[in-house]
Coordinates of C-alpha atoms and ligand atoms in Angstrom, one line a residue:
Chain A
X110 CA -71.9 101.3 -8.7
X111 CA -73.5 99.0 -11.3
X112 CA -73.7 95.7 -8.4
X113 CA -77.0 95.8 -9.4
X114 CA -77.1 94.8 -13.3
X115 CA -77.0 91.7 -14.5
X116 CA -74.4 91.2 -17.2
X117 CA -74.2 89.8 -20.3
X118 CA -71.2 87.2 -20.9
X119 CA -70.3 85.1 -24.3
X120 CA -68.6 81.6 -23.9
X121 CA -67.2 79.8 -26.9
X122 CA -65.6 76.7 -26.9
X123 CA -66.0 74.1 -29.4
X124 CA -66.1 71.3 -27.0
X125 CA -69.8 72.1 -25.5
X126 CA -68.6 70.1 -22.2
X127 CA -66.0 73.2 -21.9
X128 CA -68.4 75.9 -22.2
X129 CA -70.7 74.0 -19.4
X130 CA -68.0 74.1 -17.2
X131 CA -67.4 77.6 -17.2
X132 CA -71.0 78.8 -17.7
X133 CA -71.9 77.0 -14.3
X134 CA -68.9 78.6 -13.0
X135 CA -70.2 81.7 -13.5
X136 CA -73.9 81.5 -13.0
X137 CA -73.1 79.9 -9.4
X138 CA -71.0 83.2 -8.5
X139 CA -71.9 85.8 -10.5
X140 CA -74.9 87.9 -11.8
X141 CA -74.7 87.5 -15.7
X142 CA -77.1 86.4 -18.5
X143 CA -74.8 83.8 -20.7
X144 CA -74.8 83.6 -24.3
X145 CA -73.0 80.2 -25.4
X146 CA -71.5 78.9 -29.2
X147 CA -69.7 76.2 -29.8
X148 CA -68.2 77.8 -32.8
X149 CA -67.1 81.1 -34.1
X150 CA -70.0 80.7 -37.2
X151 CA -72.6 79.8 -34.3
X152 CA -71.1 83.3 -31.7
X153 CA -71.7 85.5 -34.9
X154 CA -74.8 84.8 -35.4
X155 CA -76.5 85.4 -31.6
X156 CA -74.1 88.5 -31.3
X157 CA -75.3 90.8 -34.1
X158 CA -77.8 92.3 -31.4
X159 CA -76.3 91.9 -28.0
X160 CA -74.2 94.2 -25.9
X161 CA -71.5 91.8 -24.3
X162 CA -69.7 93.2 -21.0
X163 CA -67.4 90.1 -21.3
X164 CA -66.7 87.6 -24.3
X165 CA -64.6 84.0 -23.5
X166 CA -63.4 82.6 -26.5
X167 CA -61.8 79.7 -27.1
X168 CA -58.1 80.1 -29.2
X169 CA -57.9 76.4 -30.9
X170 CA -61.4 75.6 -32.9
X171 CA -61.7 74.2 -35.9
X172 CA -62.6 76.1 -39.2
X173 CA -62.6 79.7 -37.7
X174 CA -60.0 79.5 -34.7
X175 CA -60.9 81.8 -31.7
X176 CA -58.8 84.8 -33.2
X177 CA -60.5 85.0 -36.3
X178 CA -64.0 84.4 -34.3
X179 CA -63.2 87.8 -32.0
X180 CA -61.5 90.0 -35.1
X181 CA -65.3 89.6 -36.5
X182 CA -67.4 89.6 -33.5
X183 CA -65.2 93.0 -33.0
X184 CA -65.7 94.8 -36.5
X185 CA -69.0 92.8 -37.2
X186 CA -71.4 93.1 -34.2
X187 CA -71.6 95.9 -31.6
X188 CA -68.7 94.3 -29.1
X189 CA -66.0 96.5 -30.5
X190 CA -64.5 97.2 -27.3
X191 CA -65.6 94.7 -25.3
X192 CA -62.5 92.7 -23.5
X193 CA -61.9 89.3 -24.6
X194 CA -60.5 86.5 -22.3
X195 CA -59.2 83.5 -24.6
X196 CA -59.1 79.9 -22.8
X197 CA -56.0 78.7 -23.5
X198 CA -54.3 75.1 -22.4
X199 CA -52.1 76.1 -20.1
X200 CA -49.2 73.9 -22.7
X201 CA -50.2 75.5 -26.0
X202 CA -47.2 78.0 -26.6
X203 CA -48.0 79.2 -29.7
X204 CA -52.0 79.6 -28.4
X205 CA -50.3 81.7 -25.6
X206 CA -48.5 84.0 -27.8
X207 CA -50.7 84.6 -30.8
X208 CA -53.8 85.2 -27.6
X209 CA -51.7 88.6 -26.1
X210 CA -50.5 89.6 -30.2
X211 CA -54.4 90.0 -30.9
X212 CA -55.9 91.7 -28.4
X213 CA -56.8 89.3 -25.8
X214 CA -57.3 90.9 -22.5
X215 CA -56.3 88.3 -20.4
X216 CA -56.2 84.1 -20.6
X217 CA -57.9 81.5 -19.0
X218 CA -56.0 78.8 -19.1
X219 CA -57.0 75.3 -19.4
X220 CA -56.8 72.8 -17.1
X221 CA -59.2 75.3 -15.5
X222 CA -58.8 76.5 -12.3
X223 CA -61.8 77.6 -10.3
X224 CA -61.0 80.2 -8.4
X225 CA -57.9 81.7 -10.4
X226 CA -60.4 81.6 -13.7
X227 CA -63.4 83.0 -11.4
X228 CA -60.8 86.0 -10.3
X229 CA -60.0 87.1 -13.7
X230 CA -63.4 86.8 -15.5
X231 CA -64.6 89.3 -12.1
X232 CA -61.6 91.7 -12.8
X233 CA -62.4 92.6 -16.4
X234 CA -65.9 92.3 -15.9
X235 CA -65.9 95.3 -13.0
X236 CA -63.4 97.0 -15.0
X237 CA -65.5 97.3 -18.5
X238 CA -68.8 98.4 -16.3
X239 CA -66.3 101.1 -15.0
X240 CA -65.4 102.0 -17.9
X241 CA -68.9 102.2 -19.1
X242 CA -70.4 103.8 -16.3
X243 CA -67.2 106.7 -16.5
X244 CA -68.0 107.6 -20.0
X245 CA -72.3 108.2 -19.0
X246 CA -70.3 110.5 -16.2
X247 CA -68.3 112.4 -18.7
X248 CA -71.2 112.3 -21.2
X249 CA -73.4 114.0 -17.9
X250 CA -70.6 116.6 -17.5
X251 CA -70.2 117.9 -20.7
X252 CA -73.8 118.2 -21.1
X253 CA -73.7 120.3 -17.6
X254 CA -71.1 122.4 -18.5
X255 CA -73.4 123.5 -21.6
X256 CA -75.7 124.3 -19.3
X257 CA -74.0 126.4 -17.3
X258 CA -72.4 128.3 -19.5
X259 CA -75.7 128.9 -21.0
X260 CA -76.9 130.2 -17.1
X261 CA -74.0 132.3 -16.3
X262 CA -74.4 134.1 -19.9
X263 CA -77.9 135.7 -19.1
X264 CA -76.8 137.7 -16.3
X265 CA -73.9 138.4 -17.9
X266 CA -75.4 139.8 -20.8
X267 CA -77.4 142.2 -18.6
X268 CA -74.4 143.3 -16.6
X269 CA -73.0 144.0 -20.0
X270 CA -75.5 146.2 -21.7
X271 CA -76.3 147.9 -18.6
X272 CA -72.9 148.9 -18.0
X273 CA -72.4 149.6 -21.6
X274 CA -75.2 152.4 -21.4
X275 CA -74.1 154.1 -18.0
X276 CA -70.8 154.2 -19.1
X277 CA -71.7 155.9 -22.6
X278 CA -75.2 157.9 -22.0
X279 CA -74.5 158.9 -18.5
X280 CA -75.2 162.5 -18.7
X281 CA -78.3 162.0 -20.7
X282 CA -80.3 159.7 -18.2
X283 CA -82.3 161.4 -15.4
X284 CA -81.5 160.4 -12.1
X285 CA -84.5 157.7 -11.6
X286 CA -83.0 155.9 -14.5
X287 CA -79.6 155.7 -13.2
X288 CA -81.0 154.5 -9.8
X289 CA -83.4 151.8 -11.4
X290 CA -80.4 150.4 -14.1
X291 CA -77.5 150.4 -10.9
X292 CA -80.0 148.3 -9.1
X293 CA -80.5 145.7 -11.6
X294 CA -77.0 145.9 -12.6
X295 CA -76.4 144.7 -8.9
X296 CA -79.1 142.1 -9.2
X297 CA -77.4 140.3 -12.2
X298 CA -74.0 140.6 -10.2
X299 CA -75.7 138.6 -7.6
X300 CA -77.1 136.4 -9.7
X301 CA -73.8 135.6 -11.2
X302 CA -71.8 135.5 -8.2
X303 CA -75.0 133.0 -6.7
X304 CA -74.6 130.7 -9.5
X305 CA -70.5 131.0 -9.2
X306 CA -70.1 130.3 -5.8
X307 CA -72.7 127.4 -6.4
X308 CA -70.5 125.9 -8.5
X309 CA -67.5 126.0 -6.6
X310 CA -68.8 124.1 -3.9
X311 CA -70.5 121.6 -6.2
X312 CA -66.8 121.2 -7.2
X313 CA -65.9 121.4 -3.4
X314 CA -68.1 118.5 -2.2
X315 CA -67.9 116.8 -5.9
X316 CA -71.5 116.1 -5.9
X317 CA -72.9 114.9 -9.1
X318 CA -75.2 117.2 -9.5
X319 CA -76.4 120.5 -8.6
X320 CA -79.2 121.4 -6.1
X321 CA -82.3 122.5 -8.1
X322 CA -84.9 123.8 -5.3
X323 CA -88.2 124.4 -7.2
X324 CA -90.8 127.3 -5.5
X325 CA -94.0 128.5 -6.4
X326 CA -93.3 131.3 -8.4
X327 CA -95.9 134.0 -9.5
X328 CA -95.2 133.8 -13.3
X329 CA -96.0 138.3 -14.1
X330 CA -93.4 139.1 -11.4
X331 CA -90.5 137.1 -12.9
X332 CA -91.2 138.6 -16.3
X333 CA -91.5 142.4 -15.2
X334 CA -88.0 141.6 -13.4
X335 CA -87.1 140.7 -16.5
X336 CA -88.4 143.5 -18.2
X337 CA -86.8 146.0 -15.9
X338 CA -83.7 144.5 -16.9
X339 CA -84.0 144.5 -20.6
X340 CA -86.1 147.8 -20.6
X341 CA -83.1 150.1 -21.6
X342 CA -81.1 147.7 -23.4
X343 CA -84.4 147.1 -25.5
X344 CA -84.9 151.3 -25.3
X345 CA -81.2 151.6 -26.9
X346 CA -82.1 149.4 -29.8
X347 CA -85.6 151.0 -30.3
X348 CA -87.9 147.5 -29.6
X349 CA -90.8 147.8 -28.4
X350 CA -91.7 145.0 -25.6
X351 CA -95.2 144.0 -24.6
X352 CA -96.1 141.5 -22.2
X353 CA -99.6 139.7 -21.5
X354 CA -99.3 137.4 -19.0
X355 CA -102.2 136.2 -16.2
X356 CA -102.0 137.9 -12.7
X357 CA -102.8 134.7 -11.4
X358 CA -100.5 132.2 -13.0
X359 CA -98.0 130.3 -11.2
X360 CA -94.8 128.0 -11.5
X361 CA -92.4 125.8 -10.0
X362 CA -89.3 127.0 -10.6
X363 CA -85.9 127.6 -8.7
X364 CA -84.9 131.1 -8.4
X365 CA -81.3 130.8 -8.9
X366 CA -81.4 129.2 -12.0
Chain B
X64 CA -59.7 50.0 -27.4
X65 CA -62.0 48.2 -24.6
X66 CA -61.9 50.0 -21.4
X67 CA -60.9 48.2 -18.5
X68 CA -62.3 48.7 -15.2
X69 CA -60.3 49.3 -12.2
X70 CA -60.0 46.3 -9.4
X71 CA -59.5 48.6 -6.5
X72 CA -57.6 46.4 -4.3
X73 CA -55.0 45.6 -7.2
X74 CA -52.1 46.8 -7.6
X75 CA -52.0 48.8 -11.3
X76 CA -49.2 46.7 -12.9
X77 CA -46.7 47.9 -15.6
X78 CA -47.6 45.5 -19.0
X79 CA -44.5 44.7 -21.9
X80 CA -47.3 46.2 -24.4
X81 CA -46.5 49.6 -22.2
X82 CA -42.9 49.5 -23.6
X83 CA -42.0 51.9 -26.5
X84 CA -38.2 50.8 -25.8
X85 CA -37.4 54.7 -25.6
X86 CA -35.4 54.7 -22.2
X87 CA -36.9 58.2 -21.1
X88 CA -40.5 58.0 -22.4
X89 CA -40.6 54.9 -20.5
X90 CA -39.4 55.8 -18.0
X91 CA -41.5 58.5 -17.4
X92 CA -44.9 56.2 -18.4
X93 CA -43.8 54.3 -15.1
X94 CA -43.3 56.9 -12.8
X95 CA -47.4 58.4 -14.5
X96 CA -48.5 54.6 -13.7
X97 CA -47.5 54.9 -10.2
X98 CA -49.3 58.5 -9.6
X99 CA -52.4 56.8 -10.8
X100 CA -52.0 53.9 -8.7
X101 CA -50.9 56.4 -5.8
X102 CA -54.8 57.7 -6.5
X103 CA -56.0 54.0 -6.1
X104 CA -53.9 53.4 -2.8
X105 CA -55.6 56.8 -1.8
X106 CA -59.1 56.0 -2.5
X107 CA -58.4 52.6 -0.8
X108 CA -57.5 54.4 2.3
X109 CA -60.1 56.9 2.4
X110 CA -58.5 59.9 1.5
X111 CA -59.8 63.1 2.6
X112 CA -61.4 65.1 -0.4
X113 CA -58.7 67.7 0.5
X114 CA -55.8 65.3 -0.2
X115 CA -57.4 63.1 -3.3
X116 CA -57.9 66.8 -5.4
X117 CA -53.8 67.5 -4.3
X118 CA -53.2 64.4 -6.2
X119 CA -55.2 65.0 -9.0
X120 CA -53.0 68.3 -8.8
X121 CA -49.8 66.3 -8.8
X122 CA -51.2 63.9 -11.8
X123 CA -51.9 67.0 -14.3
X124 CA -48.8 68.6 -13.5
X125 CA -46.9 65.7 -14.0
X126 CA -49.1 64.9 -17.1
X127 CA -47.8 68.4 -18.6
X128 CA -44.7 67.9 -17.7
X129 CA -44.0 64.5 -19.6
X130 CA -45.7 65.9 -22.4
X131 CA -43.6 68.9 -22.8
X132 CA -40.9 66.6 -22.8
X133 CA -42.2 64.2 -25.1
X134 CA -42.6 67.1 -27.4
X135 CA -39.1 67.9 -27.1
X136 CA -38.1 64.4 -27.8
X137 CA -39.9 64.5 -30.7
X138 CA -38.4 67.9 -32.2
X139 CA -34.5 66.2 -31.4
X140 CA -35.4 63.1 -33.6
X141 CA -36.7 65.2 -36.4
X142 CA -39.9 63.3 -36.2
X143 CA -42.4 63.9 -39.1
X144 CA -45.7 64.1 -37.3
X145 CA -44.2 66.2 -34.2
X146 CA -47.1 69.2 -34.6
X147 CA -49.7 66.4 -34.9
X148 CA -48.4 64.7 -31.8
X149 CA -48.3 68.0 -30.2
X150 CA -52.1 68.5 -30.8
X151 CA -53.6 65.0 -29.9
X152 CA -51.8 66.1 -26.5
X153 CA -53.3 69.3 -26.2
X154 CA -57.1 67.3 -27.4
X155 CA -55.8 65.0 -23.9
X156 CA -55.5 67.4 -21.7
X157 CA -58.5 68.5 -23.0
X158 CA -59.8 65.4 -22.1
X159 CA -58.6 65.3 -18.5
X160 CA -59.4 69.2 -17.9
X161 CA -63.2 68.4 -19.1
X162 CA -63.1 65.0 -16.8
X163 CA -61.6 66.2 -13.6
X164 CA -64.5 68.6 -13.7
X165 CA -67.3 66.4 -14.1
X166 CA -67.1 63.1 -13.0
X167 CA -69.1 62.3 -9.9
X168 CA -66.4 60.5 -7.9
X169 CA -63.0 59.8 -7.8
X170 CA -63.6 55.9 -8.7
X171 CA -64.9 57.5 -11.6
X172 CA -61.6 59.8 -12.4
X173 CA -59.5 56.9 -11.7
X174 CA -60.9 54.5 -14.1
X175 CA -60.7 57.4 -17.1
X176 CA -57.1 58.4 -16.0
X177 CA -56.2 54.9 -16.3
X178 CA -57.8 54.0 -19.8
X179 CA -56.5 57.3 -20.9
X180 CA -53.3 56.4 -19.7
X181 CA -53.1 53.2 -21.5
X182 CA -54.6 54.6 -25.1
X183 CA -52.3 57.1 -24.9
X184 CA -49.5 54.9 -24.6
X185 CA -50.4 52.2 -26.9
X186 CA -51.6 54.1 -29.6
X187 CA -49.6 57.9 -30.2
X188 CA -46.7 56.6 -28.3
X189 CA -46.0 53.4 -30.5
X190 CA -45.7 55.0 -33.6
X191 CA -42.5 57.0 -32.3
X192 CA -41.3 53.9 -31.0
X193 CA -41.7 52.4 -34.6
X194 CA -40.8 55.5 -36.3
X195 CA -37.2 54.7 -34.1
X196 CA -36.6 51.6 -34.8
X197 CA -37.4 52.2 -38.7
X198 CA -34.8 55.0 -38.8
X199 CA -32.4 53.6 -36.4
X200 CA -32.3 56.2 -34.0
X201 CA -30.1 55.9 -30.9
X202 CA -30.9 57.4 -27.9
X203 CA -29.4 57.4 -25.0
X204 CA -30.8 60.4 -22.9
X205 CA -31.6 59.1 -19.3
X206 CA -29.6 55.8 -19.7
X207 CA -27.3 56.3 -17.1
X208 CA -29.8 57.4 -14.3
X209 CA -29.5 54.5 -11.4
X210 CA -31.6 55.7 -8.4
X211 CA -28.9 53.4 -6.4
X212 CA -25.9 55.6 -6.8
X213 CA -24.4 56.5 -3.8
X214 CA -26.1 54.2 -1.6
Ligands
LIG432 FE1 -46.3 59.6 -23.5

């Protein structure tokens, strides 16, 4: 899904031979930019502009430990939710337990074992672009549903009025009227139903997004169709409607939209 | 400390300046001197790659080991410098993490497991042994152990 991007990853370890280790760890297997500190001061600093997918932090540092380094590369720099793996020595007890009390996604402990560490750091970096990628998805939903909504209330709107003003006015229209206000009264039905059933096999097949089929169009036709349609519902509320566009003029656009 | 470099065909010999006179830690220093000089014997031989790294393997866990143990010793006696202790052992396997990964050979890992071996020994280690003897501190865990019994 997002194979492709190259991500970004923070290593801090105060001991620089540390953070070699792991960065050619993860440069030889993986595709990710690294970012590296060799204290928590130092991983502040080069994170107030960058977008981490992964951040490996050592616990036991001197001056600001590895907890207090992720509590402010969390509330101080734009990584709030990004997971944190803390490298731990695999005999620090008290590192161990204090790592999983503060949020620490997951350890890598120390001494390090290639493939164990190279397993883990893979896990929660897929899982974050996951997560990242799901929330664009849900963000491209909503903003389809709007949409929609926004389609399926035009026809609607016609279906109403027309409806409104057979069902009240019958008797005084002549019998051309009737005629001209059930057809278009069908037309928006169809419409409706077209853009219904559209949707229920988009939701069938779970495509990401609908078909849009764009056709030359001429431009006059599509507005006297919709004049015909407003006409009487315009008529009822005494506005007058006057339209000037060119004969000629075409566009690309999809009919059942 | 001078480091000492490694006569591959020599056996690596216990010294008296290893003692600490603590039955169990010494114990346990021996049986470490003999997994480094298993490495040696398995360098001499020409080892596979395969089976030197399942040393190595056997030499860290070991090294964990004793110094959980030591830690525990330490907590038992009451001794004043026991978090202290705890982090120069967490700096060494620091060390030896960082070393296993980037020397070039295993001569190489040898020699440092051996000097790091020794300094750890004659440095940390001594000052619980003196720290006994000041206080008078019996201990008696291991004593009895005689790898002969039932033979
Ligand atoms: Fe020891």
């Amino acid at each position: 899904m997002m194979e492709s991007s190259v991500r970004n990853v923070l290593i801090v370890d105060d001991i620089i031979d540390n953070v070699k280790i792991i960065e050619n760890l993860l440069l030889k297997n993986e595709r990710v930019n690294t970012y590296i500190a060799t204290s928590g001061e130092q991983a502040l600093g080069i994170s107030r502009n960058i977008c981490f997918d992964l951040m490996l932090i050592d616990v036991r540092m001197p001056d600001m430990d590895g907890i207090e380094t992720v509590r402010k590369l969390k509330s101080q720099t734009p990584n709030k939710d990004v997971p944190v793996l803390f490298l731990v020595a695999k005999m620090d007890k008290d590192g161990i337990s204090r790592v999983f009390e503060n949020g620490g996604a997951d350890i890598i402990y120390k001494p390090f074992h290639y493939e164990s560490s190279l397993a883990r750091i893979k896990v929660h970096l897929d899982a974050f672009c996951q997560k990242i990628q799901l929330k664009k998805m849900l963000k491209v939903r909503d903003r389809f549903f709007t949409v929609l909504a926004h389609d399926l209330r035009a026809p609607f709107t016609s279906i109403l009025g027309l409806s409104e003003i057979l069902h009240h006015r019958f008797d005084q229209l002549d019998h051309e009227d009737r005629k001209t206000q059930l057809k278009v009264l069908y037309e928006s039905s169809n419409k409706a139903f077209e853009l219904l059933s559209e949707l229920l096999e988009w939701g069938a097949n779970l495509k990401s997004v609908m078909t849009f089929n764009p056709e030359r169009q001429n431009l006059l036709a599509i507005v006297e169709e919709c004049q015909t349609i407003l006409k009487y519902l315009l008529n009822e509320k005494n506005i007058l409607f006057e339209t000037s566009v060119d004969k000629a003029c075409v566009v690309m656009a999809d009919q059942t939209c | 400390m001078n480091k000492q470099s490694i006569e591959i065909n020599t056996k690596l010999e216990w010294k008296s300046e290893f003692d600490t006179d603590i039955f169990r830690i010494d114990l346990e220093h021996r049986i470490f001197l003999e997994l480094i000089d298993s490495f040696r014997i398995g360098i001499l031989n020409n080892y596979d790659d395969e089976r030197l790294l399942r040393m190595i393997n056997e030499i860290e866990k070991y090294q964990e080991f004793h110094f959980t143990s030591e830690e525990n010793f330490l907590i038992d006696i009451e001794y004043p410098n026991t978090h202290k202790h705890q982090l120069i052992h967490l700096d060494l396997m620091e060390k030896l993490n960082i070393e296993r990964h980037n020397t070039r050979n295993f001569n190489e890992y040898l020699n440092f497991i051996y000097n790091w071996f020794v300094s750890h020994t004659l440095t940390e280690d001594k000052k619980i042994s003196d720290y006994i003897k000041d206080n008078k501190i019996g201990t008696n865990t291991f004593k009895n152990i005689n790898i002969n019994d039932g033979k």
